[in-house]
Structure formats: structure tokens, C-alpha cells
PDB file of C-alpha atoms in Angstrom:
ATOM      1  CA  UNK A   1      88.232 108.129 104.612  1.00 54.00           C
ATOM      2  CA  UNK A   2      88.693 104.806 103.343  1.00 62.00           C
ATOM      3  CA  UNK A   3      88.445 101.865 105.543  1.00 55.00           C
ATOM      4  CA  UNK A   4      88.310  98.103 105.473  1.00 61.00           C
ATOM      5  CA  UNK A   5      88.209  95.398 108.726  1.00 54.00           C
ATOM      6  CA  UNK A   6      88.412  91.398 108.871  1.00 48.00           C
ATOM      7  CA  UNK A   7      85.698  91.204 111.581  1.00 48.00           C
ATOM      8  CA  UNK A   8      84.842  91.860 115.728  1.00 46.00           C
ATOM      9  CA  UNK A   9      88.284  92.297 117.200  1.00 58.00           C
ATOM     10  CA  UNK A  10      90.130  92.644 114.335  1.00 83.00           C
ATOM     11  CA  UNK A  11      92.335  95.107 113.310  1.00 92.00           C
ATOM     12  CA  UNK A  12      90.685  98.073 111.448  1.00 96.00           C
ATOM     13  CA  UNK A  13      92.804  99.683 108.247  1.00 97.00           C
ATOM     14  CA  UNK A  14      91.787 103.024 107.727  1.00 97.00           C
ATOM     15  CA  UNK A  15      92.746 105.699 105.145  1.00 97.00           C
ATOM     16  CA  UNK A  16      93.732 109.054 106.283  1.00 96.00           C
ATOM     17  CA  UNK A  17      93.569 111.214 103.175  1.00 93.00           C
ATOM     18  CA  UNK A  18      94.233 114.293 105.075  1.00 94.00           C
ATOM     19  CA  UNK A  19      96.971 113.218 106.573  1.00 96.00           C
ATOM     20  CA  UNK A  20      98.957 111.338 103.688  1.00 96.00           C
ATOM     21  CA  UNK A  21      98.709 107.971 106.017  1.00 97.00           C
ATOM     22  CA  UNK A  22      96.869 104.664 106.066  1.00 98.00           C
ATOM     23  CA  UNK A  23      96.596 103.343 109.648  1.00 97.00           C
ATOM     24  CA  UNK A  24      95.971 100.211 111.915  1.00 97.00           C
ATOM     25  CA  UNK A  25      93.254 100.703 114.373  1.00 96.00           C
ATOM     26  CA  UNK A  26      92.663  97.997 116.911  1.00 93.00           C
ATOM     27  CA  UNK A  27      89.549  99.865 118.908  1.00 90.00           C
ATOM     28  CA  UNK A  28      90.465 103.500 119.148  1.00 90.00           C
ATOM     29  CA  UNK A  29      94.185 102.835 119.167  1.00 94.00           C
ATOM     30  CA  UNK A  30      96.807 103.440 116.378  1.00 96.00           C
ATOM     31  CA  UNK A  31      98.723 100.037 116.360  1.00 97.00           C
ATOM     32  CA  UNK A  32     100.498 100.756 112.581  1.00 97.00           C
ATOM     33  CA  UNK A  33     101.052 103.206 110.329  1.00 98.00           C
ATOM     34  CA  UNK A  34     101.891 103.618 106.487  1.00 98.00           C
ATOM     35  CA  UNK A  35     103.214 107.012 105.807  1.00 98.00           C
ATOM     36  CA  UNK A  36     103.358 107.876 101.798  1.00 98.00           C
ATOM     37  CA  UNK A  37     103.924 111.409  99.483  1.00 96.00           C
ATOM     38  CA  UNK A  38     102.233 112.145  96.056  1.00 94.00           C
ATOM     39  CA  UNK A  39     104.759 112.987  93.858  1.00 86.00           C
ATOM     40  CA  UNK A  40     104.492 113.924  89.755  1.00 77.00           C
ATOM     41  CA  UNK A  41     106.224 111.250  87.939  1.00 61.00           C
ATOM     42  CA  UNK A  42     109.309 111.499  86.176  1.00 64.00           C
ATOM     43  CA  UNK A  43     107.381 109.931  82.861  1.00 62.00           C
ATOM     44  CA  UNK A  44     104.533 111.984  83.186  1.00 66.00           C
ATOM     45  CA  UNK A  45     102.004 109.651  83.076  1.00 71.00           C
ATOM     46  CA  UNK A  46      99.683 110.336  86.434  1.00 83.00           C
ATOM     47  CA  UNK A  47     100.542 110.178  90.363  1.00 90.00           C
ATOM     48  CA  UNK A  48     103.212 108.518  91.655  1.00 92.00           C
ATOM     49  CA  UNK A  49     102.699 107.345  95.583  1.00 96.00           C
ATOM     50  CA  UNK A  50     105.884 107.022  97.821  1.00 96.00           C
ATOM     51  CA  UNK A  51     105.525 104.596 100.311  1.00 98.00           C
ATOM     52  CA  UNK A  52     107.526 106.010 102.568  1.00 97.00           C
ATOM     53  CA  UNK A  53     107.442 104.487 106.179  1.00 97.00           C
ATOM     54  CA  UNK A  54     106.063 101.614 108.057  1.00 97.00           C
ATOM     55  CA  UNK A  55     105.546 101.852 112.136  1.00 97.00           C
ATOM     56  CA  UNK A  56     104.396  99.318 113.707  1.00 97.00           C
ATOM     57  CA  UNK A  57     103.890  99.284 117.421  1.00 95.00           C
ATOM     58  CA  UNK A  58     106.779  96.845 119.221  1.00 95.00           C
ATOM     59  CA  UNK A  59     104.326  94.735 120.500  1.00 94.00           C
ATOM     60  CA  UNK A  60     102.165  94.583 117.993  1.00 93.00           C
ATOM     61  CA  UNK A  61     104.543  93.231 115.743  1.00 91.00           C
ATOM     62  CA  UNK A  62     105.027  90.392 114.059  1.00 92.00           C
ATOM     63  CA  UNK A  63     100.801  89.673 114.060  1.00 92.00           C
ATOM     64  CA  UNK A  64     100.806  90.762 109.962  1.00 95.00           C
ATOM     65  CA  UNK A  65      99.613  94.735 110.500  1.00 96.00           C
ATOM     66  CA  UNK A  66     102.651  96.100 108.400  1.00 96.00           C
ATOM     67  CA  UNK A  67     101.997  93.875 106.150  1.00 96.00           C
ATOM     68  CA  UNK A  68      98.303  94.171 105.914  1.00 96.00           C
ATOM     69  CA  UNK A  69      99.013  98.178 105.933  1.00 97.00           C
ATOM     70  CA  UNK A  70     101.215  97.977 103.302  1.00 98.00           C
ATOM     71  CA  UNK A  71      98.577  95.459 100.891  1.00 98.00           C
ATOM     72  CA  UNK A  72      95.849  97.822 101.663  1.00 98.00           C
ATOM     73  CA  UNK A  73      97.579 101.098 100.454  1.00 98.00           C
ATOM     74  CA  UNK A  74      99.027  98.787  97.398  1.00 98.00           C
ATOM     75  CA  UNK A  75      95.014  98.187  96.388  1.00 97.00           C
ATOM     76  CA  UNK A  76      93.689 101.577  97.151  1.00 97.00           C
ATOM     77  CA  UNK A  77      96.686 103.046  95.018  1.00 96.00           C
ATOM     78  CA  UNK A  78      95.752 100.404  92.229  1.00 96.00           C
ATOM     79  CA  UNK A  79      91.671 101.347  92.713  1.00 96.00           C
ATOM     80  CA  UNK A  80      92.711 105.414  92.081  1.00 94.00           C
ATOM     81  CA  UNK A  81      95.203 104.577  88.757  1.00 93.00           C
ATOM     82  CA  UNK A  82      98.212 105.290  90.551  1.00 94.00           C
ATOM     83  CA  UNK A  83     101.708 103.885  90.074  1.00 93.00           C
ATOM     84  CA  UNK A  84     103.919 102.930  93.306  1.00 96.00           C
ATOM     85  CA  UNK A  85     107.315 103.686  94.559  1.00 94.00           C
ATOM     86  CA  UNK A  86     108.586 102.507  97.974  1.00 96.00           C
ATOM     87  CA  UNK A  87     111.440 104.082  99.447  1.00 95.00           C
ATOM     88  CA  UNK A  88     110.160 101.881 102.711  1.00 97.00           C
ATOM     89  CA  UNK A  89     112.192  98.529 102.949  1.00 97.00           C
ATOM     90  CA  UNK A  90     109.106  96.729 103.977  1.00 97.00           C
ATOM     91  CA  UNK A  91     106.756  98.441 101.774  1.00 97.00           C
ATOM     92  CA  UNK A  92     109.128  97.559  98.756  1.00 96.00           C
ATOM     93  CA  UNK A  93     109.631  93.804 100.078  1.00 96.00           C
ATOM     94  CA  UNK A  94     105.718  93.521  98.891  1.00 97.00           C
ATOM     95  CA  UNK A  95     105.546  95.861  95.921  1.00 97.00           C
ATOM     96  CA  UNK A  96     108.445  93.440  94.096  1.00 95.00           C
ATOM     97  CA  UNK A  97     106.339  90.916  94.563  1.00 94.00           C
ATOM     98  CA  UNK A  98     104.106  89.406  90.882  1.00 95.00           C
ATOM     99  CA  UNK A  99     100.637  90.439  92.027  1.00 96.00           C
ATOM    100  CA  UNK A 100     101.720  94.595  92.450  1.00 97.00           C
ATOM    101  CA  UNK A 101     103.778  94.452  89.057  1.00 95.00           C
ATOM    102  CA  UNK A 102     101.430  96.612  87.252  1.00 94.00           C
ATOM    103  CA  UNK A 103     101.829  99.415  89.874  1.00 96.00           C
ATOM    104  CA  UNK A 104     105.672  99.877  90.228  1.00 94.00           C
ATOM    105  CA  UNK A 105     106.902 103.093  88.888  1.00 88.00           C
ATOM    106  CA  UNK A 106     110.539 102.521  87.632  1.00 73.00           C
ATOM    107  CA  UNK A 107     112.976 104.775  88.006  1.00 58.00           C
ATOM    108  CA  UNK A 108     116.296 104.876  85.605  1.00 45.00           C
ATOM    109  CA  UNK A 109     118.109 103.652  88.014  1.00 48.00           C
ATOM    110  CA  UNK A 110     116.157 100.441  88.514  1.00 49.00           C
ATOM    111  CA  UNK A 111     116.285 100.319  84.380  1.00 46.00           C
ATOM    112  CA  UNK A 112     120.337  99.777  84.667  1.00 43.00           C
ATOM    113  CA  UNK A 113     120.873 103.443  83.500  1.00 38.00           C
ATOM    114  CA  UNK A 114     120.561 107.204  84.247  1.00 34.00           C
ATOM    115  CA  UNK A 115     117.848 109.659  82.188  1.00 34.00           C
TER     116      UNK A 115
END
């Protein structure tokens, strides 16, 4: 399980490999969760991650969690060679931005055309 935290207090991110979902731990509670699917890519060249869902708990939100979710699954998807897809409206918000270019796995329809 893969984990990172920002200090005492803090909101804990935690990989769940078994579970295909990175979550938010503040203590022992699930605040936020990042829910994503493997899938072979349509250009055959490695894993493809679908960021599929962002929960964040109502009040919880608005404190950066999805966010921070969302960043943490976009670096440990970088760190394993992946390439990203985000059917999540949040999650895709972040992946369009410069600093995940290298990771976005375009499909033909974001090319303009069909394959």
C-alpha cells in the first residue's frame, strides 16, 4: 500500500491496490476517495488507468482532499509508466492541466476523429 501525509493532523493519502482506490484518511476515517480501472489501451502501448470517481465527504469538502486525491493517483500512475484517462469530471479538470501532459492517453475522439 502506498501512502504519503503532510504532517500531525493532516490528511493521510493512501493507496489501496487491492481495492482499485486511493483514499483520504484523516485518523482512521475515510474522508475521500479516488476510484480508478486498469484497462489495455487502445494503442497498445502499456496500462491505461481510468480515473473514474471522486467522493468526497460533504463536509469535508472544499479543504483540497479531491484534489490532493486526484494529484496523488496522477504521480503514482506517472511513478509505475502508466498513461491516464479520466472519465471523472474532477479528475479530468487536473489531468488537462500542463504538468500531467505526458500521462493523458488520447482517445480518437479527443484527436477530432474516429479509429
Amino acid at each position: 500500500m502506498d501512502e504519503t501525509s503532510a504532517g500531525p493532523g493532516a490528511v493521510r493519502l493512501v493507496h489501496d491496490d487491492d481495492r482499485d482506490r486511493y483514499e483520504a484518511l484523516e485518523d482512521t476515517e475515510t474522508v475521500g476517495v479516488l476510484y480508478y480501472g486498469d484497462e489495455a489501451p487502445e494503442s497498445g502501448t502499456g496500462t491505461v488507468r481510468d480515473l473514474r470517481s471522486t467522493v468526497v465527504a460533504p463536509e469535508r469538502s472544499g479543504r483540497g482532499i479531491g484534489s490532493a486525491l486526484v494529484r496523488f493517483a496522477l504521480d503514482d500512475a506517472r511513478g509505475r509508466g502508466y498513461r491516464v484517462r479520466a472519465t471523472c469530471w474532477f479528475a479530468r479538470g487536473i489531468l488537462s492541466g500542463p504538468e500531467y501532459a505526458d500521462l493523458r492517453e488520447e482517445s480518437a475522439d479527443d484527436e477530432g476523429g474516429r479509429a
